[in-house]
Short mmCIF file of C-alpha atoms and ligand atoms in Angstrom, two decimals:
data_model
loop_
_atom_site.label_atom_id
_atom_site.label_comp_id
_atom_site.label_asym_id
_atom_site.label_seq_id
_atom_site.Cartn_x
_atom_site.Cartn_y
_atom_site.Cartn_z
CA UNK A 39 5.73 13.00 11.24
CA UNK A 40 5.37 9.25 11.76
CA UNK A 41 2.22 7.27 10.99
CA UNK A 42 0.97 4.23 9.05
CA UNK A 43 1.84 5.83 5.70
CA UNK A 44 5.44 6.73 6.61
CA UNK A 45 5.79 3.18 8.02
CA UNK A 46 4.59 1.71 4.72
CA UNK A 47 6.61 4.02 2.48
CA UNK A 48 9.68 4.17 4.75
CA UNK A 49 9.82 7.93 4.19
CA UNK A 50 10.27 10.88 6.53
CA UNK A 51 7.01 12.55 5.43
CA UNK A 52 3.63 11.09 4.37
CA UNK A 53 3.80 13.01 1.09
CA UNK A 54 3.58 11.29 -2.31
CA UNK A 55 4.24 12.87 -5.68
CA UNK A 56 1.63 12.25 -8.39
CA UNK A 57 2.55 9.87 -11.23
CA UNK A 58 2.05 12.47 -13.94
CA UNK A 59 2.57 11.53 -17.59
CA UNK A 60 5.71 13.17 -19.12
CA UNK A 61 6.29 15.11 -15.87
CA UNK A 62 7.03 12.38 -13.34
CA UNK A 63 10.46 11.34 -14.68
CA UNK A 64 13.58 10.34 -12.74
CA UNK A 65 14.87 13.84 -11.86
CA UNK A 66 11.63 14.92 -10.20
CA UNK A 67 11.08 11.55 -8.51
CA UNK A 68 14.61 11.54 -7.07
CA UNK A 69 14.27 15.16 -5.87
CA UNK A 70 11.02 14.36 -4.02
CA UNK A 71 12.50 11.20 -2.47
CA UNK A 72 15.70 12.99 -1.45
CA UNK A 73 13.51 15.65 0.21
CA UNK A 74 11.88 12.98 2.39
CA UNK A 75 8.69 12.36 0.39
CA UNK A 76 7.93 9.52 -2.00
CA UNK A 77 8.98 10.34 -5.57
CA UNK A 78 7.10 8.56 -8.33
CA UNK A 79 8.08 7.68 -11.89
CA UNK A 80 4.97 7.88 -14.06
CA UNK A 81 4.97 5.03 -16.58
CA UNK A 82 2.06 6.73 -18.40
CA UNK A 83 2.02 5.34 -21.97
CA UNK A 84 5.75 4.74 -22.22
CA UNK A 85 7.16 1.42 -23.49
CA UNK A 86 8.22 -0.84 -20.63
CA UNK A 87 11.95 -0.63 -21.42
CA UNK A 88 11.83 3.17 -21.20
CA UNK A 89 10.32 2.78 -17.73
CA UNK A 90 13.15 0.40 -16.79
CA UNK A 91 15.72 3.02 -17.84
CA UNK A 92 13.90 5.68 -15.80
CA UNK A 93 13.98 3.40 -12.74
CA UNK A 94 17.72 2.81 -13.21
CA UNK A 95 18.44 6.54 -13.57
CA UNK A 96 16.39 7.28 -10.45
CA UNK A 97 18.40 4.71 -8.46
CA UNK A 98 21.57 6.59 -9.46
CA UNK A 99 20.17 9.85 -8.05
CA UNK A 100 18.73 8.60 -4.76
CA UNK A 101 19.15 5.78 -2.30
CA UNK A 102 15.78 6.62 -0.73
CA UNK A 103 12.64 4.68 -1.64
CA UNK A 104 10.69 5.78 -4.70
CA UNK A 105 7.72 4.35 -6.57
CA UNK A 106 6.32 3.79 -10.05
CA UNK A 107 2.81 4.73 -11.18
CA UNK A 108 1.11 2.35 -13.60
CA UNK A 109 -1.47 4.06 -15.79
CA UNK A 110 -3.90 1.24 -16.49
CA UNK A 111 -5.01 2.50 -19.91
CA UNK A 112 -1.41 1.91 -21.04
CA UNK A 113 -1.30 -0.98 -23.53
CA UNK A 114 2.15 -1.81 -22.08
CA UNK A 115 0.86 -2.07 -18.49
CA UNK A 116 1.46 -5.88 -18.30
CA UNK A 117 5.15 -5.41 -19.13
CA UNK A 118 5.53 -2.40 -16.81
CA UNK A 119 3.98 -4.48 -14.00
CA UNK A 120 6.70 -7.13 -14.51
CA UNK A 121 9.57 -4.64 -14.71
CA UNK A 122 8.52 -3.14 -11.37
CA UNK A 123 9.15 -6.54 -9.77
CA UNK A 124 12.38 -7.21 -11.70
CA UNK A 125 13.83 -3.83 -10.69
CA UNK A 126 12.87 -4.19 -7.03
CA UNK A 127 10.70 -1.06 -6.96
CA UNK A 128 9.37 -0.60 -3.43
CA UNK A 129 6.00 1.08 -4.05
CA UNK A 130 3.44 1.08 -6.85
CA UNK A 131 0.59 3.50 -7.35
CA UNK A 132 -1.96 2.99 -10.12
CA UNK A 133 -4.39 5.23 -11.95
CA UNK A 134 -7.23 5.31 -14.46
CA UNK A 135 -8.51 1.78 -13.79
CA UNK A 136 -8.57 -1.40 -11.74
CA UNK A 137 -5.13 -2.95 -11.02
CA UNK A 138 -6.71 -6.19 -9.66
CA UNK A 139 -4.97 -8.53 -12.08
CA UNK A 140 -1.48 -7.43 -10.95
CA UNK A 141 -2.11 -7.41 -7.20
CA UNK A 142 -1.11 -10.99 -6.35
CA UNK A 143 2.20 -10.81 -8.23
CA UNK A 144 3.11 -7.46 -6.68
CA UNK A 145 2.17 -8.57 -3.17
CA UNK A 146 4.16 -11.79 -3.55
CA UNK A 147 7.20 -9.73 -4.55
CA UNK A 148 6.79 -7.50 -1.47
CA UNK A 149 5.83 -4.39 -3.41
CA UNK A 150 3.69 -1.91 -1.43
CA UNK A 151 0.57 -1.33 -3.58
CA UNK A 152 -1.40 1.92 -3.36
CA UNK A 153 -4.13 2.21 -6.02
CA UNK A 154 -5.57 5.64 -6.77
CA UNK A 155 -9.35 5.50 -6.49
CA UNK A 156 -12.14 7.99 -7.10
CA UNK A 157 -14.96 6.11 -5.31
CA UNK A 158 -15.66 4.14 -2.12
CA UNK A 159 -16.62 1.06 -4.21
CA UNK A 160 -13.19 0.93 -5.84
CA UNK A 161 -11.49 1.56 -2.46
CA UNK A 162 -13.31 -1.42 -0.91
CA UNK A 163 -12.49 -3.62 -3.91
CA UNK A 164 -8.81 -2.68 -3.66
CA UNK A 165 -8.68 -3.36 0.09
CA UNK A 166 -10.19 -6.84 -0.53
CA UNK A 167 -7.62 -7.46 -3.29
CA UNK A 168 -4.77 -6.77 -0.83
CA UNK A 169 -3.91 -3.09 -1.32
CA UNK A 170 -1.73 -1.64 1.46
CA UNK A 171 -3.36 1.81 1.24
CA UNK A 172 -5.41 3.82 -1.25
CA UNK A 173 -5.09 7.32 -2.61
CA UNK A 174 -8.57 8.90 -2.62
CA UNK A 175 -8.46 11.44 -5.44
CA UNK A 176 -11.09 14.16 -5.73
CA UNK A 177 -12.23 15.80 -8.96
CA UNK A 178 -10.24 18.96 -8.13
CA UNK A 179 -7.19 17.08 -9.43
CA UNK A 180 -5.51 17.61 -12.74
CA UNK A 181 -5.55 14.97 -15.45
CA UNK A 182 -8.00 12.07 -15.59
CA UNK A 183 -10.59 12.48 -12.80
CA UNK A 184 -13.67 11.01 -11.16
CA UNK A 185 -16.80 12.96 -10.21
CA UNK A 186 -16.63 13.46 -6.40
CA UNK A 187 -14.84 16.32 -4.67
CA UNK A 188 -12.02 15.64 -2.20
CA UNK A 189 -14.01 17.14 0.68
CA UNK A 190 -16.81 14.62 0.16
CA UNK A 191 -14.74 11.66 -1.04
CA UNK A 192 -11.96 11.48 1.57
CA UNK A 193 -14.06 10.94 4.74
CA UNK A 194 -16.30 8.46 2.91
CA UNK A 195 -13.31 6.40 1.77
CA UNK A 196 -11.79 6.64 5.27
CA UNK A 197 -15.01 5.16 6.70
CA UNK A 198 -15.26 2.49 3.99
CA UNK A 199 -11.83 0.85 4.50
CA UNK A 200 -9.44 -0.01 7.34
CA UNK A 201 -6.23 0.51 5.36
CA UNK A 202 -4.71 4.01 5.49
CA UNK A 203 -6.00 6.63 3.06
CA UNK A 204 -3.88 9.20 1.24
CA UNK A 205 -5.75 12.32 0.10
CA UNK A 206 -5.29 13.86 -3.34
CA UNK A 207 -6.99 16.62 -5.28
CA UNK A 208 -6.89 20.28 -4.30
CA UNK A 209 -3.94 20.09 -1.90
CA UNK A 210 -0.94 22.38 -2.37
CA UNK A 211 -0.09 23.77 1.07
CA UNK A 212 -0.05 22.95 4.79
CA UNK A 213 -3.66 24.02 5.28
CA UNK A 214 -4.76 21.52 2.64
CA UNK A 215 -2.66 18.80 4.24
CA UNK A 216 -4.05 19.55 7.72
CA UNK A 217 -7.60 19.60 6.34
CA UNK A 218 -7.06 16.23 4.68
CA UNK A 219 -5.82 14.82 8.01
CA UNK A 220 -8.91 16.21 9.77
CA UNK A 221 -10.99 14.24 7.26
CA UNK A 222 -9.13 11.10 8.33
CA UNK A 223 -6.39 10.88 5.71
CA UNK A 224 -2.91 9.82 6.86
CA UNK A 225 -0.99 11.15 3.88
CA UNK A 226 -1.29 13.42 0.88
CA UNK A 227 -0.45 13.12 -2.80
CA UNK A 228 0.26 16.28 -4.78
CA UNK A 229 0.64 16.71 -8.51
CA UNK A 230 0.26 20.31 -9.61
CA UNK A 231 2.55 21.71 -6.89
CA UNK A 232 5.34 19.42 -8.12
CA UNK A 233 4.74 20.27 -11.80
CA UNK A 234 5.85 23.79 -10.83
CA UNK A 235 8.82 22.60 -8.72
CA UNK A 236 12.38 23.74 -9.56
CA UNK A 237 13.50 20.17 -10.27
CA UNK A 238 10.53 19.50 -12.57
CA UNK A 239 11.64 19.24 -16.22
CA UNK A 240 8.38 20.83 -17.38
CA UNK A 241 8.87 23.70 -19.86
CA UNK A 242 9.07 27.16 -18.20
CA UNK A 243 6.04 28.39 -20.17
CA UNK A 244 3.83 25.63 -18.67
CA UNK A 245 5.11 26.36 -15.14
CA UNK A 246 4.36 30.05 -15.69
CA UNK A 247 0.77 29.16 -16.67
CA UNK A 248 0.37 27.35 -13.33
CA UNK A 249 1.95 30.18 -11.32
CA UNK A 250 -0.30 32.76 -13.04
CA UNK A 251 -3.48 30.61 -12.91
CA UNK A 252 -6.54 31.79 -10.99
CA UNK A 253 -9.12 29.63 -9.19
CA UNK A 254 -11.46 29.33 -12.19
CA UNK A 255 -8.85 28.76 -14.89
CA UNK A 256 -9.25 24.99 -15.29
CA UNK A 257 -11.81 23.12 -17.37
CA UNK A 258 -12.76 19.45 -17.79
CA UNK A 259 -12.54 18.13 -21.31
CA UNK A 260 -13.60 14.66 -22.45
CA UNK A 261 -16.79 14.29 -20.41
CA UNK A 262 -18.48 13.00 -23.60
CA UNK A 263 -15.76 10.42 -24.35
CA UNK A 264 -15.69 8.80 -20.90
CA UNK A 265 -12.18 10.14 -20.23
CA UNK A 266 -12.69 13.41 -18.35
CA UNK A 267 -9.42 15.33 -18.05
CA UNK A 268 -8.87 18.56 -16.07
CA UNK A 269 -6.49 21.06 -17.60
CA UNK A 270 -5.94 24.80 -17.79
CA UNK A 271 -8.10 26.68 -20.30
CA UNK A 272 -6.41 27.61 -23.57
CA UNK A 273 -7.12 27.61 -27.32
CA UNK A 274 -7.03 23.82 -27.43
CA UNK A 275 -9.64 23.38 -24.68
CA UNK A 276 -11.85 26.09 -26.22
CA UNK A 277 -11.84 24.21 -29.52
CA UNK A 278 -12.33 20.87 -27.72
CA UNK A 279 -15.32 22.06 -25.70
CA UNK A 280 -16.85 23.63 -28.83
CA UNK A 281 -16.47 20.34 -30.75
CA UNK A 282 -17.94 18.40 -27.81
CA UNK A 283 -20.96 20.74 -27.75
CA UNK A 284 -21.43 20.17 -31.48
CA UNK A 285 -21.50 16.42 -30.87
CA UNK A 286 -18.14 15.59 -32.46
CA UNK A 287 -17.19 11.91 -32.46
CA UNK A 288 -14.34 10.35 -30.50
CA UNK A 289 -11.84 10.26 -33.38
CA UNK A 290 -12.33 13.93 -34.17
CA UNK A 291 -11.68 14.87 -30.53
CA UNK A 292 -8.70 12.52 -30.34
CA UNK A 293 -7.06 14.33 -33.26
CA UNK A 294 -7.00 17.51 -31.17
CA UNK A 295 -5.29 15.93 -28.15
CA UNK A 296 -2.95 13.42 -29.80
CA UNK A 297 0.55 14.25 -28.54
CA UNK A 298 -0.76 17.41 -26.90
CA UNK A 299 0.59 16.70 -23.40
CA UNK A 300 4.10 16.26 -24.82
CA UNK A 301 3.62 19.55 -26.71
CA UNK A 302 2.90 21.34 -23.41
CA UNK A 303 5.49 19.65 -21.18
CA UNK A 304 8.44 19.41 -23.58
CA UNK A 305 7.84 22.10 -26.23
CA UNK A 306 6.15 24.62 -23.91
CA UNK A 307 3.27 25.04 -26.38
CA UNK A 308 0.74 26.58 -24.00
CA UNK A 309 -1.68 27.41 -26.84
CA UNK A 310 -2.23 24.01 -28.48
CA UNK A 311 -0.89 21.75 -25.72
CA UNK A 312 -2.78 20.07 -22.86
CA UNK A 313 -1.86 21.87 -19.64
CA UNK A 314 -2.98 19.25 -17.12
CA UNK A 315 -3.34 20.92 -13.70
CA UNK A 316 -5.65 20.83 -10.71
CA UNK A 317 -8.00 23.54 -9.41
CA UNK A 318 -5.42 24.38 -6.74
CA UNK A 319 -3.08 25.86 -9.41
CA UNK A 320 -4.41 29.29 -8.36
CA UNK A 321 -2.77 28.87 -4.95
CA UNK A 322 0.71 28.23 -6.38
CA UNK A 323 2.64 31.49 -6.56
CA UNK A 324 6.23 30.52 -7.36
CA UNK A 325 8.61 27.83 -8.48
CA UNK A 326 10.23 26.25 -5.42
CA UNK A 327 12.51 23.30 -4.76
CA UNK A 328 10.98 19.98 -3.73
CA UNK A 329 12.80 20.22 -0.38
CA UNK A 330 11.26 23.66 0.35
CA UNK A 331 7.80 22.51 -0.78
CA UNK A 332 7.84 19.38 1.39
CA UNK A 333 9.33 20.97 4.52
CA UNK A 334 7.08 24.04 4.44
CA UNK A 335 3.90 22.03 3.85
CA UNK A 336 4.60 19.46 6.54
CA UNK A 337 5.73 22.11 9.08
CA UNK A 338 2.61 24.19 8.47
CA UNK A 339 0.32 21.15 8.65
CA UNK A 340 1.93 19.92 11.86
CA UNK A 341 1.52 23.35 13.47
CA UNK A 342 -2.17 23.54 12.48
CA UNK A 343 -2.92 20.00 13.62
CA UNK A 344 -1.40 20.70 17.06
CA UNK A 345 -3.93 23.49 17.56
CA UNK A 346 -6.91 21.15 17.44
O1 LIG B 127 -5.11 8.45 -13.33
C1 LIG B 127 -5.20 9.56 -12.88
N1 LIG B 127 -4.88 10.67 -13.56
C2 LIG B 127 -4.45 10.68 -14.86
S1 LIG B 127 -4.17 9.34 -15.83
C3 LIG B 127 -3.78 10.29 -17.10
S2 LIG B 127 -3.37 9.65 -18.66
C4 LIG B 127 -4.81 9.88 -19.49
N2 LIG B 127 -4.83 10.87 -20.38
C5 LIG B 127 -5.96 11.10 -21.07
C6 LIG B 127 -7.09 10.33 -20.87
C7 LIG B 127 -7.09 9.36 -19.94
C8 LIG B 127 -5.92 9.12 -19.21
C9 LIG B 127 -3.85 11.59 -16.75
N3 LIG B 127 -4.21 11.79 -15.51
N4 LIG B 127 -5.64 9.74 -11.62
C10 LIG B 127 -6.05 8.66 -10.82
C11 LIG B 127 -7.44 8.30 -11.12
N5 LIG B 127 -7.85 7.09 -11.25
N6 LIG B 127 -8.46 9.14 -11.29
C12 LIG B 127 -9.57 8.40 -11.54
C13 LIG B 127 -9.16 7.08 -11.51
C14 LIG B 127 -9.92 5.89 -11.68
C15 LIG B 127 -10.90 5.81 -12.66
C16 LIG B 127 -11.58 4.62 -12.84
C17 LIG B 127 -9.63 4.78 -10.89
C18 LIG B 127 -10.30 3.61 -11.08
C19 LIG B 127 -11.26 3.55 -12.05
O2 LIG B 127 -11.89 2.38 -12.17
C20 LIG B 127 -12.62 2.14 -13.35
C21 LIG B 127 -12.94 0.69 -13.39
O3 LIG B 127 -12.14 -0.05 -13.96
O4 LIG B 127 -13.97 0.34 -12.81
#
């Protein structure tokens, strides 16, 4: 499959891996890139030098292009932005904010910049600032989300900008990819499907929660704090939602989630941890290799798109 996104990314397939905190480390990123997609190292809230080490380890595992995701709430984002240039990273994706202040430096260094947006306004702003493409992410996604669904957001972003659009949120198979292309997207980004991949370092208990999840098993916490996050329901989210209903303040809610993603990903604490996952978790039935995931999804999508 060749199009504007594969031209930009220099990959075989227009498939990008989400930049998920704790999950998107060098082993997963290299596996996705070696399978012909674009692997991503998620800088999340890590110190910049840790990100540099991750980039170096990824280079040892693949000679294919890979990217780094800058989470813009990260207090170390300025340093991560510099390291991306120093290490010659080919592609940057961003999340949870406006990457405007880094755009000129990245563009000057020849980095392909693909901000993740949740609205047409942000997509237009990013195109004006020099973005090469945008990821339009619907609220079906796991983690920090906007308010619009993929089905409504993707065609509106496609109409609002001339740069290519990558669809994210609620995609985990070839039907989802084909549907996104019908809405005008030229690539897809997936998170949850790769959390459950064989090469993902995520604890087996967390992967099992995804594989066993049903359609209605996710919930959005943090709507009262301005940081809505979609994750699978468990004891932590029950307590969180209860506290939110009772009008708990920000610090009280923070106490519940501090370090909770690490608890889930590394320790496999599926009771007190934050199990970030998208609504499409219910569609994921087994742990598969990144190569199998990418080839089956793109083959299925290509077959479906030829029928129309
Ligand atoms: O960023 C994500 N997903 C994430 S980031 C993350 S780390 C985190 N954990 C807890 C609370 C907050 C963050 C976990 N998952 N997806 C991409 C995304 N970006 N979704 C929504 C946005 C977004 C939001 C606001 C993009 C731009 C934006 O602009 C706001 C502004 O500055 O005007």
